[in-house]
């Protein structure tokens, strides 16, 4: 079985299927696993969690998993309340789920090609991606526009995938020599029209190097309006807005990252989608909503569905 996407949803599905004795291979186009649970390295050993900032745990299955992670130092609570982060970075929980799973990174799946009752995976130019025999099932956990392109190219569809909508997000990563954020390590502005919706002291998270590293997310309206601007220009403008909100010292490093599909605005409303007749399935935050926990539960649901169909 093949799983496309090594974010938390793909990792959850792979972990469950491997636990049930199934052979799975996970492919991701990125350099490493994690997807939007991401940590980027900057100069001087600096690191920034530039995607998901933290995760919550409310479902008993996810609570049990998070308790195991915190006991083993894979995750820790941050700022009290109900917030957890991966340690030493946000990818750690995904890497933990993928422990022992066959993982192939740097593989952008471009085409699904029918072969008998299975599927072969190819790059966009037709080059083969996984040399193994055809896969009996392919579980797609990439954001819905990428999933739709793969399904459409194979002449297939899954109901609801086309309706999923995401808000984009521009993220600013900044290292500076100024004082820490006053009062609290996080400033939030829930106004959808706010230029900066989230400002966080990245170094305040457990297991990070202490120091003045800030991760700030632009609001959805601003991000959408500036989606195709150059990253350097976006960084400059977001720094100017940041300076109006918090003290910023001499800048040692700054960069901006564009997340085209950041937060689900409209989800399928089902835990997962699976077509037993084709062996194609879809999971991820596009199914249940814009949270790490929802993406995990969706991946788990898809694995359970696949196992139930085979029983
Ligand atoms: C800026 C930002 C802030 C966020 N903040 C929070 C937060 O504070 N709390 C929270 O709970 N959630 C937050 N989220 C949302 C959370 O990160 C996501 O809901 C969750 O990580 C989605 O997991 P996923 O596995 O569904 O998708 P992803 O993590 O996107 O994984 C999909 C994977 O598919 C891969 N892929 C795509 N196309 C292909 C292809 N053709 N071939 C191979 N691989 C492919 C991608 O490389 C990616 O690794 C945030 C997201 C962003 C972007």
PDB file of N, CA and C in Angstrom, residues 100-164:
ATOM      1  N   UNK A 100      10.248   3.198  11.789  1.00  0.00           N
ATOM      2  CA  UNK A 100      10.123   1.833  11.279  1.00  0.00           C
ATOM      3  C   UNK A 100       9.325   1.714   9.988  1.00  0.00           C
ATOM      4  N   UNK A 101       8.737   2.829   9.528  1.00  0.00           N
ATOM      5  CA  UNK A 101       7.946   2.815   8.286  1.00  0.00           C
ATOM      6  C   UNK A 101       8.873   3.127   7.103  1.00  0.00           C
ATOM      7  N   UNK A 102       8.647   2.469   5.972  1.00  0.00           N
ATOM      8  CA  UNK A 102       9.434   2.784   4.771  1.00  0.00           C
ATOM      9  C   UNK A 102       9.036   4.172   4.270  1.00  0.00           C
ATOM     10  N   UNK A 103       9.988   5.106   4.332  1.00  0.00           N
ATOM     11  CA  UNK A 103       9.689   6.504   3.991  1.00  0.00           C
ATOM     12  C   UNK A 103      10.610   6.955   2.871  1.00  0.00           C
ATOM     13  N   UNK A 104      10.024   7.505   1.814  1.00  0.00           N
ATOM     14  CA  UNK A 104      10.826   8.010   0.701  1.00  0.00           C
ATOM     15  C   UNK A 104      10.519   9.494   0.535  1.00  0.00           C
ATOM     16  N   UNK A 105      11.489  10.339   0.918  1.00  0.00           N
ATOM     17  CA  UNK A 105      11.290  11.786   0.780  1.00  0.00           C
ATOM     18  C   UNK A 105      11.905  12.259  -0.532  1.00  0.00           C
ATOM     19  N   UNK A 106      11.580  13.485  -0.909  1.00  0.00           N
ATOM     20  CA  UNK A 106      12.061  14.011  -2.184  1.00  0.00           C
ATOM     21  C   UNK A 106      11.411  13.314  -3.364  1.00  0.00           C
ATOM     22  N   UNK A 107      10.240  12.733  -3.166  1.00  0.00           N
ATOM     23  CA  UNK A 107       9.518  12.044  -4.252  1.00  0.00           C
ATOM     24  C   UNK A 107       8.180  12.747  -4.476  1.00  0.00           C
ATOM     25  N   UNK A 108       8.112  13.579  -5.506  1.00  0.00           N
ATOM     26  CA  UNK A 108       6.852  14.252  -5.842  1.00  0.00           C
ATOM     27  C   UNK A 108       6.042  13.349  -6.757  1.00  0.00           C
ATOM     28  N   UNK A 109       4.957  12.830  -6.258  1.00  0.00           N
ATOM     29  CA  UNK A 109       4.117  11.964  -7.083  1.00  0.00           C
ATOM     30  C   UNK A 109       3.352  12.840  -8.071  1.00  0.00           C
ATOM     31  N   UNK A 110       3.494  12.540  -9.342  1.00  0.00           N
ATOM     32  CA  UNK A 110       2.846  13.345 -10.376  1.00  0.00           C
ATOM     33  C   UNK A 110       1.702  12.626 -11.064  1.00  0.00           C
ATOM     34  N   UNK A 111       1.751  11.280 -11.037  1.00  0.00           N
ATOM     35  CA  UNK A 111       0.695  10.527 -11.746  1.00  0.00           C
ATOM     36  C   UNK A 111       0.419   9.209 -11.046  1.00  0.00           C
ATOM     37  N   UNK A 112      -0.846   8.825 -11.056  1.00  0.00           N
ATOM     38  CA  UNK A 112      -1.254   7.488 -10.627  1.00  0.00           C
ATOM     39  C   UNK A 112      -1.671   6.744 -11.888  1.00  0.00           C
ATOM     40  N   UNK A 113      -1.054   5.590 -12.115  1.00  0.00           N
ATOM     41  CA  UNK A 113      -1.342   4.850 -13.350  1.00  0.00           C
ATOM     42  C   UNK A 113      -1.897   3.476 -12.984  1.00  0.00           C
ATOM     43  N   UNK A 114      -3.068   3.181 -13.520  1.00  0.00           N
ATOM     44  CA  UNK A 114      -3.730   1.911 -13.261  1.00  0.00           C
ATOM     45  C   UNK A 114      -2.899   0.767 -13.828  1.00  0.00           C
ATOM     46  N   UNK A 115      -2.720  -0.295 -13.054  1.00  0.00           N
ATOM     47  CA  UNK A 115      -2.080  -1.516 -13.576  1.00  0.00           C
ATOM     48  C   UNK A 115      -2.821  -2.702 -12.961  1.00  0.00           C
ATOM     49  N   UNK A 116      -3.585  -3.371 -13.790  1.00  0.00           N
ATOM     50  CA  UNK A 116      -4.421  -4.457 -13.284  1.00  0.00           C
ATOM     51  C   UNK A 116      -5.385  -3.895 -12.250  1.00  0.00           C
ATOM     52  N   UNK A 117      -5.370  -4.484 -11.042  1.00  0.00           N
ATOM     53  CA  UNK A 117      -6.243  -3.978  -9.982  1.00  0.00           C
ATOM     54  C   UNK A 117      -5.496  -3.027  -9.035  1.00  0.00           C
ATOM     55  N   UNK A 118      -4.278  -2.665  -9.425  1.00  0.00           N
ATOM     56  CA  UNK A 118      -3.487  -1.803  -8.538  1.00  0.00           C
ATOM     57  C   UNK A 118      -3.088  -0.499  -9.213  1.00  0.00           C
ATOM     58  N   UNK A 119      -2.118   0.177  -8.562  1.00  0.00           N
ATOM     59  CA  UNK A 119      -1.662   1.486  -9.048  1.00  0.00           C
ATOM     60  C   UNK A 119      -0.147   1.561  -9.021  1.00  0.00           C
ATOM     61  N   UNK A 120       0.412   2.146 -10.078  1.00  0.00           N
ATOM     62  CA  UNK A 120       1.830   2.502 -10.071  1.00  0.00           C
ATOM     63  C   UNK A 120       1.957   4.008  -9.898  1.00  0.00           C
ATOM     64  N   UNK A 121       3.007   4.427  -9.230  1.00  0.00           N
ATOM     65  CA  UNK A 121       3.226   5.861  -8.988  1.00  0.00           C
ATOM     66  C   UNK A 121       4.346   6.367  -9.887  1.00  0.00           C
ATOM     67  N   UNK A 122       4.116   7.519 -10.485  1.00  0.00           N
ATOM     68  CA  UNK A 122       5.113   8.102 -11.380  1.00  0.00           C
ATOM     69  C   UNK A 122       5.335   9.573 -11.057  1.00  0.00           C
ATOM     70  N   UNK A 123       6.509  10.086 -11.447  1.00  0.00           N
ATOM     71  CA  UNK A 123       6.728  11.525 -11.407  1.00  0.00           C
ATOM     72  C   UNK A 123       5.893  12.161 -12.514  1.00  0.00           C
ATOM     73  N   UNK A 124       5.824  13.490 -12.515  1.00  0.00           N
ATOM     74  CA  UNK A 124       4.991  14.178 -13.501  1.00  0.00           C
ATOM     75  C   UNK A 124       5.408  13.825 -14.922  1.00  0.00           C
ATOM     76  N   UNK A 125       6.721  13.567 -15.148  1.00  0.00           N
ATOM     77  CA  UNK A 125       7.192  13.262 -16.507  1.00  0.00           C
ATOM     78  C   UNK A 125       7.089  11.772 -16.844  1.00  0.00           C
ATOM     79  N   UNK A 126       6.464  10.991 -15.947  1.00  0.00           N
ATOM     80  CA  UNK A 126       6.261   9.570 -16.239  1.00  0.00           C
ATOM     81  C   UNK A 126       7.341   8.654 -15.680  1.00  0.00           C
ATOM     82  N   UNK A 127       8.395   9.229 -15.072  1.00  0.00           N
ATOM     83  CA  UNK A 127       9.447   8.383 -14.490  1.00  0.00           C
ATOM     84  C   UNK A 127       8.867   7.610 -13.294  1.00  0.00           C
ATOM     85  N   UNK A 128       9.197   6.324 -13.183  1.00  0.00           N
ATOM     86  CA  UNK A 128       8.640   5.537 -12.076  1.00  0.00           C
ATOM     87  C   UNK A 128       9.167   6.019 -10.722  1.00  0.00           C
ATOM     88  N   UNK A 129       8.318   5.976  -9.715  1.00  0.00           N
ATOM     89  CA  UNK A 129       8.693   6.505  -8.401  1.00  0.00           C
ATOM     90  C   UNK A 129       8.989   5.436  -7.376  1.00  0.00           C
ATOM     91  N   UNK A 130       8.242   4.392  -7.365  1.00  0.00           N
ATOM     92  CA  UNK A 130       8.499   3.312  -6.415  1.00  0.00           C
ATOM     93  C   UNK A 130       8.616   2.057  -7.259  1.00  0.00           C
ATOM     94  N   UNK A 131       9.766   1.429  -7.135  1.00  0.00           N
ATOM     95  CA  UNK A 131      10.086   0.342  -8.056  1.00  0.00           C
ATOM     96  C   UNK A 131       9.322  -0.946  -7.737  1.00  0.00           C
ATOM     97  N   UNK A 132       8.674  -0.973  -6.557  1.00  0.00           N
ATOM     98  CA  UNK A 132       7.958  -2.163  -6.134  1.00  0.00           C
ATOM     99  C   UNK A 132       6.842  -2.506  -7.122  1.00  0.00           C
ATOM    100  N   UNK A 133       6.173  -3.620  -6.860  1.00  0.00           N
ATOM    101  CA  UNK A 133       5.007  -3.991  -7.665  1.00  0.00           C
ATOM    102  C   UNK A 133       3.926  -2.933  -7.486  1.00  0.00           C
ATOM    103  N   UNK A 134       2.904  -3.003  -8.337  1.00  0.00           N
ATOM    104  CA  UNK A 134       1.814  -2.028  -8.225  1.00  0.00           C
ATOM    105  C   UNK A 134       1.185  -2.108  -6.829  1.00  0.00           C
ATOM    106  N   UNK A 135       0.731  -0.956  -6.340  1.00  0.00           N
ATOM    107  CA  UNK A 135       0.144  -0.890  -4.998  1.00  0.00           C
ATOM    108  C   UNK A 135      -1.348  -1.205  -5.050  1.00  0.00           C
ATOM    109  N   UNK A 136      -1.811  -2.004  -4.101  1.00  0.00           N
ATOM    110  CA  UNK A 136      -3.235  -2.362  -4.072  1.00  0.00           C
ATOM    111  C   UNK A 136      -4.090  -1.161  -3.667  1.00  0.00           C
ATOM    112  N   UNK A 137      -3.527  -0.265  -2.889  1.00  0.00           N
ATOM    113  CA  UNK A 137      -4.265   0.931  -2.468  1.00  0.00           C
ATOM    114  C   UNK A 137      -3.313   2.115  -2.419  1.00  0.00           C
ATOM    115  N   UNK A 138      -3.841   3.298  -2.701  1.00  0.00           N
ATOM    116  CA  UNK A 138      -3.057   4.527  -2.594  1.00  0.00           C
ATOM    117  C   UNK A 138      -3.856   5.510  -1.735  1.00  0.00           C
ATOM    118  N   UNK A 139      -3.273   5.890  -0.606  1.00  0.00           N
ATOM    119  CA  UNK A 139      -3.943   6.800   0.319  1.00  0.00           C
ATOM    120  C   UNK A 139      -3.333   8.191   0.151  1.00  0.00           C
ATOM    121  N   UNK A 140      -4.156   9.124  -0.290  1.00  0.00           N
ATOM    122  CA  UNK A 140      -3.671  10.481  -0.570  1.00  0.00           C
ATOM    123  C   UNK A 140      -3.904  11.359   0.647  1.00  0.00           C
ATOM    124  N   UNK A 141      -2.834  11.956   1.159  1.00  0.00           N
ATOM    125  CA  UNK A 141      -2.979  12.838   2.322  1.00  0.00           C
ATOM    126  C   UNK A 141      -2.422  14.224   2.039  1.00  0.00           C
ATOM    127  N   UNK A 142      -2.248  14.559   0.764  1.00  0.00           N
ATOM    128  CA  UNK A 142      -1.806  15.921   0.442  1.00  0.00           C
ATOM    129  C   UNK A 142      -3.038  16.835   0.434  1.00  0.00           C
ATOM    130  N   UNK A 143      -2.825  18.149   0.564  1.00  0.00           N
ATOM    131  CA  UNK A 143      -3.962  19.070   0.498  1.00  0.00           C
ATOM    132  C   UNK A 143      -4.826  18.813  -0.741  1.00  0.00           C
ATOM    133  N   UNK A 144      -6.108  19.149  -0.642  1.00  0.00           N
ATOM    134  CA  UNK A 144      -7.065  18.706  -1.661  1.00  0.00           C
ATOM    135  C   UNK A 144      -6.733  19.160  -3.096  1.00  0.00           C
ATOM    136  N   UNK A 145      -6.182  20.369  -3.345  1.00  0.00           N
ATOM    137  CA  UNK A 145      -5.870  20.700  -4.747  1.00  0.00           C
ATOM    138  C   UNK A 145      -4.844  19.729  -5.344  1.00  0.00           C
ATOM    139  N   UNK A 146      -3.864  19.316  -4.529  1.00  0.00           N
ATOM    140  CA  UNK A 146      -2.859  18.362  -5.020  1.00  0.00           C
ATOM    141  C   UNK A 146      -3.474  16.969  -5.157  1.00  0.00           C
ATOM    142  N   UNK A 147      -4.353  16.607  -4.238  1.00  0.00           N
ATOM    143  CA  UNK A 147      -5.059  15.324  -4.331  1.00  0.00           C
ATOM    144  C   UNK A 147      -5.958  15.298  -5.566  1.00  0.00           C
ATOM    145  N   UNK A 148      -6.674  16.408  -5.784  1.00  0.00           N
ATOM    146  CA  UNK A 148      -7.570  16.492  -6.952  1.00  0.00           C
ATOM    147  C   UNK A 148      -6.804  16.317  -8.249  1.00  0.00           C
ATOM    148  N   UNK A 149      -5.636  16.933  -8.339  1.00  0.00           N
ATOM    149  CA  UNK A 149      -4.831  16.831  -9.567  1.00  0.00           C
ATOM    150  C   UNK A 149      -4.433  15.380  -9.810  1.00  0.00           C
ATOM    151  N   UNK A 150      -4.041  14.677  -8.762  1.00  0.00           N
ATOM    152  CA  UNK A 150      -3.631  13.275  -8.923  1.00  0.00           C
ATOM    153  C   UNK A 150      -4.833  12.402  -9.289  1.00  0.00           C
ATOM    154  N   UNK A 151      -5.956  12.626  -8.610  1.00  0.00           N
ATOM    155  CA  UNK A 151      -7.156  11.833  -8.921  1.00  0.00           C
ATOM    156  C   UNK A 151      -7.608  12.109 -10.361  1.00  0.00           C
ATOM    157  N   UNK A 152      -7.644  13.405 -10.717  1.00  0.00           N
ATOM    158  CA  UNK A 152      -8.112  13.785 -12.053  1.00  0.00           C
ATOM    159  C   UNK A 152      -7.235  13.189 -13.147  1.00  0.00           C
ATOM    160  N   UNK A 153      -5.932  13.191 -12.912  1.00  0.00           N
ATOM    161  CA  UNK A 153      -5.001  12.635 -13.893  1.00  0.00           C
ATOM    162  C   UNK A 153      -5.219  11.146 -14.109  1.00  0.00           C
ATOM    163  N   UNK A 154      -5.774  10.486 -13.085  1.00  0.00           N
ATOM    164  CA  UNK A 154      -6.038   9.044 -13.189  1.00  0.00           C
ATOM    165  C   UNK A 154      -7.472   8.784 -13.636  1.00  0.00           C
ATOM    166  N   UNK A 155      -8.211   9.864 -13.921  1.00  0.00           N
ATOM    167  CA  UNK A 155      -9.606   9.700 -14.341  1.00  0.00           C
ATOM    168  C   UNK A 155     -10.502   9.260 -13.191  1.00  0.00           C
ATOM    169  N   UNK A 156     -10.099   9.588 -11.954  1.00  0.00           N
ATOM    170  CA  UNK A 156     -10.869   9.174 -10.779  1.00  0.00           C
ATOM    171  C   UNK A 156     -11.311  10.400  -9.986  1.00  0.00           C
ATOM    172  N   UNK A 157     -12.216  10.178  -9.039  1.00  0.00           N
ATOM    173  CA  UNK A 157     -12.627  11.264  -8.145  1.00  0.00           C
ATOM    174  C   UNK A 157     -13.071  10.657  -6.816  1.00  0.00           C
ATOM    175  N   UNK A 158     -13.112  11.480  -5.803  1.00  0.00           N
ATOM    176  CA  UNK A 158     -13.667  11.085  -4.509  1.00  0.00           C
ATOM    177  C   UNK A 158     -14.603  12.218  -4.104  1.00  0.00           C
ATOM    178  N   UNK A 159     -15.847  11.909  -3.730  1.00  0.00           N
ATOM    179  CA  UNK A 159     -16.827  12.982  -3.495  1.00  0.00           C
ATOM    180  C   UNK A 159     -16.430  13.868  -2.323  1.00  0.00           C
ATOM    181  N   UNK A 160     -16.449  15.179  -2.560  1.00  0.00           N
ATOM    182  CA  UNK A 160     -16.167  16.128  -1.473  1.00  0.00           C
ATOM    183  C   UNK A 160     -14.785  16.743  -1.542  1.00  0.00           C
ATOM    184  N   UNK A 161     -13.836  16.082  -2.190  1.00  0.00           N
ATOM    185  CA  UNK A 161     -12.461  16.619  -2.203  1.00  0.00           C
ATOM    186  C   UNK A 161     -12.428  17.991  -2.886  1.00  0.00           C
ATOM    187  N   UNK A 162     -13.217  18.139  -3.961  1.00  0.00           N
ATOM    188  CA  UNK A 162     -13.180  19.392  -4.729  1.00  0.00           C
ATOM    189  C   UNK A 162     -13.765  20.565  -3.951  1.00  0.00           C
ATOM    190  N   UNK A 163     -14.548  20.268  -2.912  1.00  0.00           N
ATOM    191  CA  UNK A 163     -15.204  21.358  -2.169  1.00  0.00           C
ATOM    192  C   UNK A 163     -14.332  21.939  -1.052  1.00  0.00           C
ATOM    193  N   UNK A 164     -13.216  21.266  -0.740  1.00  0.00           N
ATOM    194  CA  UNK A 164     -12.381  21.732   0.374  1.00  0.00           C
ATOM    195  C   UNK A 164     -11.721  23.069   0.003  1.00  0.00           C
TER     196      UNK A 164
END
